[in-house]
mmCIF file of C-alpha atoms in Angstrom:
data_model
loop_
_atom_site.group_PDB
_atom_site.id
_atom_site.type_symbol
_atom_site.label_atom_id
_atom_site.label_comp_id
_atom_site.label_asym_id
_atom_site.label_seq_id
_atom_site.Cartn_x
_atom_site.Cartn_y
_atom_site.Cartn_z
ATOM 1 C CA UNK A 422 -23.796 -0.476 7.529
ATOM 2 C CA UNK A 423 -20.908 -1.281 4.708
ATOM 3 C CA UNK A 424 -18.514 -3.865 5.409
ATOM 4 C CA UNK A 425 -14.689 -3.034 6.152
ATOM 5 C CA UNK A 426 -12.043 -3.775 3.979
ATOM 6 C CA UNK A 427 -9.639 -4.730 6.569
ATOM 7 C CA UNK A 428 -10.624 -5.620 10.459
ATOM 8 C CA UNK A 429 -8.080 -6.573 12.763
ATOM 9 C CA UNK A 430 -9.110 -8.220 16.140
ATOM 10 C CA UNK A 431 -6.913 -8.312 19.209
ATOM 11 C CA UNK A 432 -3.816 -9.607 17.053
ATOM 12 C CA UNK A 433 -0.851 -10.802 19.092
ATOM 13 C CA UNK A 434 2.148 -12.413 17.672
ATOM 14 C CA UNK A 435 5.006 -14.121 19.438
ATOM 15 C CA UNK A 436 8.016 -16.154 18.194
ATOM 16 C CA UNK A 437 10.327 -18.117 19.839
ATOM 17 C CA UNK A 438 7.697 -20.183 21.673
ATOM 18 C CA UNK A 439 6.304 -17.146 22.958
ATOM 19 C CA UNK A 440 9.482 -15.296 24.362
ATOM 20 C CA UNK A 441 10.224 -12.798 21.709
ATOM 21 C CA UNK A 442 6.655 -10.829 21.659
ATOM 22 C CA UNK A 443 6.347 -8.887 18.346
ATOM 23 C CA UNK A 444 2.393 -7.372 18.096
ATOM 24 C CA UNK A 445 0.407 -6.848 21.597
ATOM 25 C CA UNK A 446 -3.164 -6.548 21.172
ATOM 26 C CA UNK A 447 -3.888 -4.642 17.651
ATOM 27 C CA UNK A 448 -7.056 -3.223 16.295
ATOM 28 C CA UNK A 449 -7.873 -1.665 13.707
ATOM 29 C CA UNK A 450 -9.743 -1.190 10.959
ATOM 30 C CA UNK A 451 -9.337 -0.203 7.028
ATOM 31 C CA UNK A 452 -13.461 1.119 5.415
ATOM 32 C CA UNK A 453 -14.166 0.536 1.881
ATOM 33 C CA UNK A 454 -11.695 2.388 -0.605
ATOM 34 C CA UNK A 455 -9.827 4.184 2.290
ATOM 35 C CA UNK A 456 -5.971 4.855 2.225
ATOM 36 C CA UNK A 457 -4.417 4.222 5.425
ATOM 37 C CA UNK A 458 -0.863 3.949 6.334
ATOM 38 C CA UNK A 459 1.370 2.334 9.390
ATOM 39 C CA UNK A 460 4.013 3.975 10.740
ATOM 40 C CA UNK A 461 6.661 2.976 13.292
ATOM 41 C CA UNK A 462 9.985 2.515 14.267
ATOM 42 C CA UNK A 463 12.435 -0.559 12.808
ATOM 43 C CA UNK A 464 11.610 -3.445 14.044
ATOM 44 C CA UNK A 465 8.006 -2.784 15.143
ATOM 45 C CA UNK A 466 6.674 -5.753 13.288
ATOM 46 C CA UNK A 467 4.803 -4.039 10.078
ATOM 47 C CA UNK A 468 6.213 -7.019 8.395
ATOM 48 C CA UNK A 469 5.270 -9.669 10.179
ATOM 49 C CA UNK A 470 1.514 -7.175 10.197
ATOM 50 C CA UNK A 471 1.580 -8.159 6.403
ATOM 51 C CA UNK A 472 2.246 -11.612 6.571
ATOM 52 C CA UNK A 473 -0.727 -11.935 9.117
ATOM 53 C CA UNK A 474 -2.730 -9.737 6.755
ATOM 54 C CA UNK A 475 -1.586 -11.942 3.738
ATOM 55 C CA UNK A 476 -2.251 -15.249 5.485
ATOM 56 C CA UNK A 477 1.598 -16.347 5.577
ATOM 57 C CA UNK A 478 1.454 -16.517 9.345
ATOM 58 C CA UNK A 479 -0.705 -17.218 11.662
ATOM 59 C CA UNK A 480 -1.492 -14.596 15.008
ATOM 60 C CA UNK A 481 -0.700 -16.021 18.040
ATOM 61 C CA UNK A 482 -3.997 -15.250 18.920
ATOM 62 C CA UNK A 483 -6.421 -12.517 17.452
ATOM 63 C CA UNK A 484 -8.424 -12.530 14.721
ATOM 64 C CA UNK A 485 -8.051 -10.926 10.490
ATOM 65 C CA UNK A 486 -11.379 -9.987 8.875
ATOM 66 C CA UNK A 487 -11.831 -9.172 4.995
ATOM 67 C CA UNK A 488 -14.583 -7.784 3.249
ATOM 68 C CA UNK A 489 -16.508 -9.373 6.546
ATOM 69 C CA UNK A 490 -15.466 -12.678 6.430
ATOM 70 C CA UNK A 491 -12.776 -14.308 8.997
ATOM 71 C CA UNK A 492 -9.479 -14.862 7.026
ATOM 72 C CA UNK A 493 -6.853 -15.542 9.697
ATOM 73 C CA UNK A 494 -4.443 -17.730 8.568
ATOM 74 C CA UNK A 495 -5.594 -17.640 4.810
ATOM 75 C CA UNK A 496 -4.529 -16.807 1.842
ATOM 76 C CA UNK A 497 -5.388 -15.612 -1.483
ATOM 77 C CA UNK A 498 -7.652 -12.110 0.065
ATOM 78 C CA UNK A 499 -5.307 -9.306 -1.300
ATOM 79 C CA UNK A 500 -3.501 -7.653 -3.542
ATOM 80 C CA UNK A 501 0.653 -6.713 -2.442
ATOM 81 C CA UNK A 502 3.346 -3.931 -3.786
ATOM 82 C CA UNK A 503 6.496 -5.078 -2.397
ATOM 83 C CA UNK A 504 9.280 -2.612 -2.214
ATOM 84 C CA UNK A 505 11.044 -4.462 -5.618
ATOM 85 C CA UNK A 506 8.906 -4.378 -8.122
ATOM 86 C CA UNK A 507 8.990 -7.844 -8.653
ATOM 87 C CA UNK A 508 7.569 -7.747 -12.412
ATOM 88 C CA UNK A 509 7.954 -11.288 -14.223
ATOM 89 C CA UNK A 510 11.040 -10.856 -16.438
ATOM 90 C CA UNK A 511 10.147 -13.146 -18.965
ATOM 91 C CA UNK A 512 6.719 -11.558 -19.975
ATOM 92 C CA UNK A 513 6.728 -8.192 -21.605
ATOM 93 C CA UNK A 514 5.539 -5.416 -19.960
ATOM 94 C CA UNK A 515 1.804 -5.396 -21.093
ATOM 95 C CA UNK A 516 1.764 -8.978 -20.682
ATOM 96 C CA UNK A 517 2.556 -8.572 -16.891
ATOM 97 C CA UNK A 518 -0.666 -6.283 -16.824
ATOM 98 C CA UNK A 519 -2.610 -9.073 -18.872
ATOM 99 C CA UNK A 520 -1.811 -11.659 -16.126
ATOM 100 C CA UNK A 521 -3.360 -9.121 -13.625
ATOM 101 C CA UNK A 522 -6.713 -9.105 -15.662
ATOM 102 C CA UNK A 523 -7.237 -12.487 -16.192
ATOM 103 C CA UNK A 524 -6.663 -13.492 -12.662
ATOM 104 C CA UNK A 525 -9.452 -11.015 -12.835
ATOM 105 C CA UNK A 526 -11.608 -12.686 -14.720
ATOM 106 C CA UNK A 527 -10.881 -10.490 -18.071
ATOM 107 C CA UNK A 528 -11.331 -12.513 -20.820
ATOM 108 C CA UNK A 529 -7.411 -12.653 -22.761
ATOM 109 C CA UNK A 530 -8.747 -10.858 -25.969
ATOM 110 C CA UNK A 531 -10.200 -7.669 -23.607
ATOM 111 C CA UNK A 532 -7.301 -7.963 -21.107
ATOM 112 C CA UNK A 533 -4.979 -7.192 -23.985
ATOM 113 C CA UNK A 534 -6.808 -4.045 -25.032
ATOM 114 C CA UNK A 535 -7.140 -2.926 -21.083
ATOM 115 C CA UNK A 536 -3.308 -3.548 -20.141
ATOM 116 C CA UNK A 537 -2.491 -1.214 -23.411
ATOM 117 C CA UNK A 538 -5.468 1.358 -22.203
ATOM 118 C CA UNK A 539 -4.278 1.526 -18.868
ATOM 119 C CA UNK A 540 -0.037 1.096 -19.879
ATOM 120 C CA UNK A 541 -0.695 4.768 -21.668
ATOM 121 C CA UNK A 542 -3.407 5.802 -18.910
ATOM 122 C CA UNK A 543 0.227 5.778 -16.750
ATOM 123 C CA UNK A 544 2.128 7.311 -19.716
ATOM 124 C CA UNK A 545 4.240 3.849 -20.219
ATOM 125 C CA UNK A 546 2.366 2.793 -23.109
ATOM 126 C CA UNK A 547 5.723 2.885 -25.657
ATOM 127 C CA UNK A 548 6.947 0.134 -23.342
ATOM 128 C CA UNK A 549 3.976 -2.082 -23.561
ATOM 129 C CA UNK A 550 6.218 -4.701 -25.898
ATOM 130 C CA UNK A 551 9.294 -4.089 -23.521
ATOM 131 C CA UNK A 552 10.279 -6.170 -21.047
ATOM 132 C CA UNK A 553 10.937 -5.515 -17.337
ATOM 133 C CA UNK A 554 14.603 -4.913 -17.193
ATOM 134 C CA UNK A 555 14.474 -2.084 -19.134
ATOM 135 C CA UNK A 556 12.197 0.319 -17.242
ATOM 136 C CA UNK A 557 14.099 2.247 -14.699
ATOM 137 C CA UNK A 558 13.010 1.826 -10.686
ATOM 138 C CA UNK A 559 10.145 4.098 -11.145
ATOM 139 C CA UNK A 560 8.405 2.971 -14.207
ATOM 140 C CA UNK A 561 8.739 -0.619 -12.802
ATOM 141 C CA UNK A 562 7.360 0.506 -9.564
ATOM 142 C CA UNK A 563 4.268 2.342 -11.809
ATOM 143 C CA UNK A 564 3.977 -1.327 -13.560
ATOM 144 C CA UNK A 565 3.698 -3.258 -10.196
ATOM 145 C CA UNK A 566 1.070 -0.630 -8.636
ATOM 146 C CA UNK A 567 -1.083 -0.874 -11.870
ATOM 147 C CA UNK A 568 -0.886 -4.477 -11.364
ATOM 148 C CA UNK A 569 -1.853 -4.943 -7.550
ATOM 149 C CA UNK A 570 -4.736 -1.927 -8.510
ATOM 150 C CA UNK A 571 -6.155 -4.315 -11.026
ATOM 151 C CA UNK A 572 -6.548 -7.350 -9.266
ATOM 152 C CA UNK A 573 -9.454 -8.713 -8.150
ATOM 153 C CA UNK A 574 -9.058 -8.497 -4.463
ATOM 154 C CA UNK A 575 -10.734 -5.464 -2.256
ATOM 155 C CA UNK A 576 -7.309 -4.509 -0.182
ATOM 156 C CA UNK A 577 -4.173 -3.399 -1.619
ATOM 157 C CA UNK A 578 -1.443 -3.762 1.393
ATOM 158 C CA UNK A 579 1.996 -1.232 0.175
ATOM 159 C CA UNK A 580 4.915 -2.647 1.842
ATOM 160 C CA UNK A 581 7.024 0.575 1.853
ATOM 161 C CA UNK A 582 6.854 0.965 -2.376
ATOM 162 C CA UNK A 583 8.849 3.737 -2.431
ATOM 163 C CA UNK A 584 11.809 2.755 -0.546
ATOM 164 C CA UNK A 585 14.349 1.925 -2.457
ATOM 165 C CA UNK A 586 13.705 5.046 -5.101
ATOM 166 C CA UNK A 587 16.285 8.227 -5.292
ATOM 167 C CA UNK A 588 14.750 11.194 -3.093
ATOM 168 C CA UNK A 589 13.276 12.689 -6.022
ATOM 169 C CA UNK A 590 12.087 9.624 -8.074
ATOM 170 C CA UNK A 591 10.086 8.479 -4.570
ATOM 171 C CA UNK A 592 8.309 12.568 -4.693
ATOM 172 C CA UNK A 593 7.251 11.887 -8.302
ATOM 173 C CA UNK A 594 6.095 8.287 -7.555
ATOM 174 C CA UNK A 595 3.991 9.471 -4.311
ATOM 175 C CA UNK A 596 2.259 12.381 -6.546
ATOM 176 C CA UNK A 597 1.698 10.123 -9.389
ATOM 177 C CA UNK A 598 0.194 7.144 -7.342
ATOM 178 C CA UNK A 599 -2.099 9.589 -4.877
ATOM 179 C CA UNK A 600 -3.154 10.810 -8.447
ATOM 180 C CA UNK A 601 -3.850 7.505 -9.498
ATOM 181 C CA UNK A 602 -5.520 6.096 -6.710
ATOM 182 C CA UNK A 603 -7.902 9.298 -6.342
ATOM 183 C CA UNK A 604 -9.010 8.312 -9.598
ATOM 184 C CA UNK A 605 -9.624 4.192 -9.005
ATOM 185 C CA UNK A 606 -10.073 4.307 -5.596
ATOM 186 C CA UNK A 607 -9.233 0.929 -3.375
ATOM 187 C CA UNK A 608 -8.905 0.167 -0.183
ATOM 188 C CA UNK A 609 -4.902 0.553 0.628
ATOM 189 C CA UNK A 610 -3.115 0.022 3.850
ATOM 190 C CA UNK A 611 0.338 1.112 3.177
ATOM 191 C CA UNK A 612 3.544 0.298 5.415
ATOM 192 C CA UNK A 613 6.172 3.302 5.300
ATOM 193 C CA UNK A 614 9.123 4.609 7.269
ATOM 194 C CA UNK A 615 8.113 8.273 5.686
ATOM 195 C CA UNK A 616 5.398 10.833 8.290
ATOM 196 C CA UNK A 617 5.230 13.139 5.206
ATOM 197 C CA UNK A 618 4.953 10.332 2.730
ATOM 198 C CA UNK A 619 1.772 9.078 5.153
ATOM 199 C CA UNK A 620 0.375 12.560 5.805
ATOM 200 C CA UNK A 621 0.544 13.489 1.624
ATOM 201 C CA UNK A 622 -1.126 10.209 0.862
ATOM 202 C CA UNK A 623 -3.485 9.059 3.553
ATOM 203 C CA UNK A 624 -6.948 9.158 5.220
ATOM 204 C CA UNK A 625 -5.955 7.443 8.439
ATOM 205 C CA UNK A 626 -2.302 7.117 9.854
ATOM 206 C CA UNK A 627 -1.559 4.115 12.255
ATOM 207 C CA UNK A 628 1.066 5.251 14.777
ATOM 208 C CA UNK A 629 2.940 1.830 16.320
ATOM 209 C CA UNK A 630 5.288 1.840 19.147
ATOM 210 C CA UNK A 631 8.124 -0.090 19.216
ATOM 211 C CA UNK A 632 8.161 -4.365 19.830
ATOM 212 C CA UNK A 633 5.695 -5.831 20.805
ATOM 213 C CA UNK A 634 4.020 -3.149 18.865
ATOM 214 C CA UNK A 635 0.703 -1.555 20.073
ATOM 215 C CA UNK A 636 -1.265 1.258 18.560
ATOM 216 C CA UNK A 637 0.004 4.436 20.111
ATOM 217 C CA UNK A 638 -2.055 6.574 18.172
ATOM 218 C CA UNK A 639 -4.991 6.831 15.630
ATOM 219 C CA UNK A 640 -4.260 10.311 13.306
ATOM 220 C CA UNK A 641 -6.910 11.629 10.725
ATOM 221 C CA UNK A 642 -5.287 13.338 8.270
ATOM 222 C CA UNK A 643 -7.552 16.921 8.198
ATOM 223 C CA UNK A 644 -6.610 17.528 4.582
ATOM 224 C CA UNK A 645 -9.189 17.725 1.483
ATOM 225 C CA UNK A 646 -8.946 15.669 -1.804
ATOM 226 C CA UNK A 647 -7.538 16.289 -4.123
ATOM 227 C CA UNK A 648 -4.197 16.935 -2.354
ATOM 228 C CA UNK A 649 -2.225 19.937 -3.367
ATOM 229 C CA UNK A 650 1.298 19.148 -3.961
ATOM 230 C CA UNK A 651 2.381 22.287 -1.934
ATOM 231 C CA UNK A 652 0.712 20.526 0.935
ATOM 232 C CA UNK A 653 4.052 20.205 2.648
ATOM 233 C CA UNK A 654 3.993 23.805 3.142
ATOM 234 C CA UNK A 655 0.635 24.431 4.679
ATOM 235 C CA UNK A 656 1.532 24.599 8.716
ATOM 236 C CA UNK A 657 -0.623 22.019 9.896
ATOM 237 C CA UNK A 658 1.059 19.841 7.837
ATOM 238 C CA UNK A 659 4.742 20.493 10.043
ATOM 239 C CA UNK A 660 2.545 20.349 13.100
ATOM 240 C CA UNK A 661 1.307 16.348 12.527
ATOM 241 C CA UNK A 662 4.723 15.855 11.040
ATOM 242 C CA UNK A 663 6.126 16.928 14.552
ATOM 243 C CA UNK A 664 3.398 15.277 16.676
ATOM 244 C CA UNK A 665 4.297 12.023 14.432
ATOM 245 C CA UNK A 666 7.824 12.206 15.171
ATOM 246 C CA UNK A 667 7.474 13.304 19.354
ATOM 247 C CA UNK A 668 5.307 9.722 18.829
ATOM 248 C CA UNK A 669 8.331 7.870 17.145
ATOM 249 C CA UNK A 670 10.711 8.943 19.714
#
């Protein structure tokens, strides 16, 4: 039987010496190079999911598993896309993707080839002796995903990347990364405020209620892969939209 990515035991999380509850009871699990996504309201604790995840906090009580080994509480397991980019501004952009491989274990002679293989693999190879500042929002965002997909750890945890894109930059970004990851698959669990950015991209979606969060619902998303961009159109897809959102309410 293969080991899971991602196992999450009975987590609960309180603050406040217990009187402001924030996760009651979650389980779950991410397989081996399977996308799955969290959705639910504001305030639902996805964040404070992550840190758990990450090993910044601690559960209340509960248990994180990765790769099948206990984690709780520790750090150093994954691989995180914040919602800024968060590229080193002082290093060029290939040498951001360098870093990546040797933490890797790339030796620095290949990992210079590899960042400029994979830089035009992405199409941002002209920017490879750039820095940061002047890719716009997307192409940074394309920089930081490369990075977190080339790191050595199994799980890649998406704290809503997309967020703080235009409407139509965040369309071209969720085509180009389901693209991407289809391609070099990982095991992602991505956090998003978006049903039709979750059904376009996912395997699994993870419905959460509102604090103290519990799992309201467990979705598999029906559709074959590769995804069709039109996918938005196919009927089924505006039925699990709706069923997401009468969930949400």
């Amino acid at each position: 039987m293969s080991t899971s990515a991602l196992e999450l035991k009975d987590i609960y999380k309180s603050f406040d010496s217990g009187s402001k509850q924030v996760l009651d009871g979650l389980s779950f699990t991410v397989a081996e190079n399977e996308f799955v996504s969290i959705i639910g309201p504001s305030g639902s604790g996805k964040t404070t999911l992550f840190q758990l995840i990450g090993g910044l906090e601690k559960p209340t009580s509960g248990e994180v598993w990765i790769s099948g080994k206990p984690t709780t509480g520790s750090r150093g397991h994954i691989a995180y896309m914040p919602q800024q980019a968060s590229l080193m501004p002082w290093r060029s952009v290939a040498a951001n993707i360098e870093l990546a491989l040797q933490v890797a274990g790339v030796e620095r002679k290949a990992s210079g080839i590899a960042a400029r293989e994979w830089l035009d693999r992405i199409g941002l190879l002209e920017y490879a002796d750039s820095y940061p500042h002047v890719l716009s929002g997307g192409m940074q965002q394309r920089v930081s995903f490369l990075r977190a997909l080339l790191s050595p750890q199994p799980l890649m945890l998406l704290d809503e990347p997309f967020g703080a894109l235009d409407a139509l930059t965040r369309q071209q970004m969720q085509r180009w990364l389901m693209e991407i990851w289809e391609q070099n698959k990982r095991s992602v669990l991505l956090v998003t405020h978006s049903i039709e950015e979750a059904l376009l991209l996912s395997d699994r979606i993870m419905v959460l209620s509102s604090a103290p969060a519990v799992l309201l619902e467990e979705i598999e998303v029906p559709f074959a892969r590769p995804r069709s961009p039109q996918l938005w159109k196919e009927p089924l897809f505006n039925e699990l939209k709706q069923q997401i959102q009468d969930l949400l309410q």
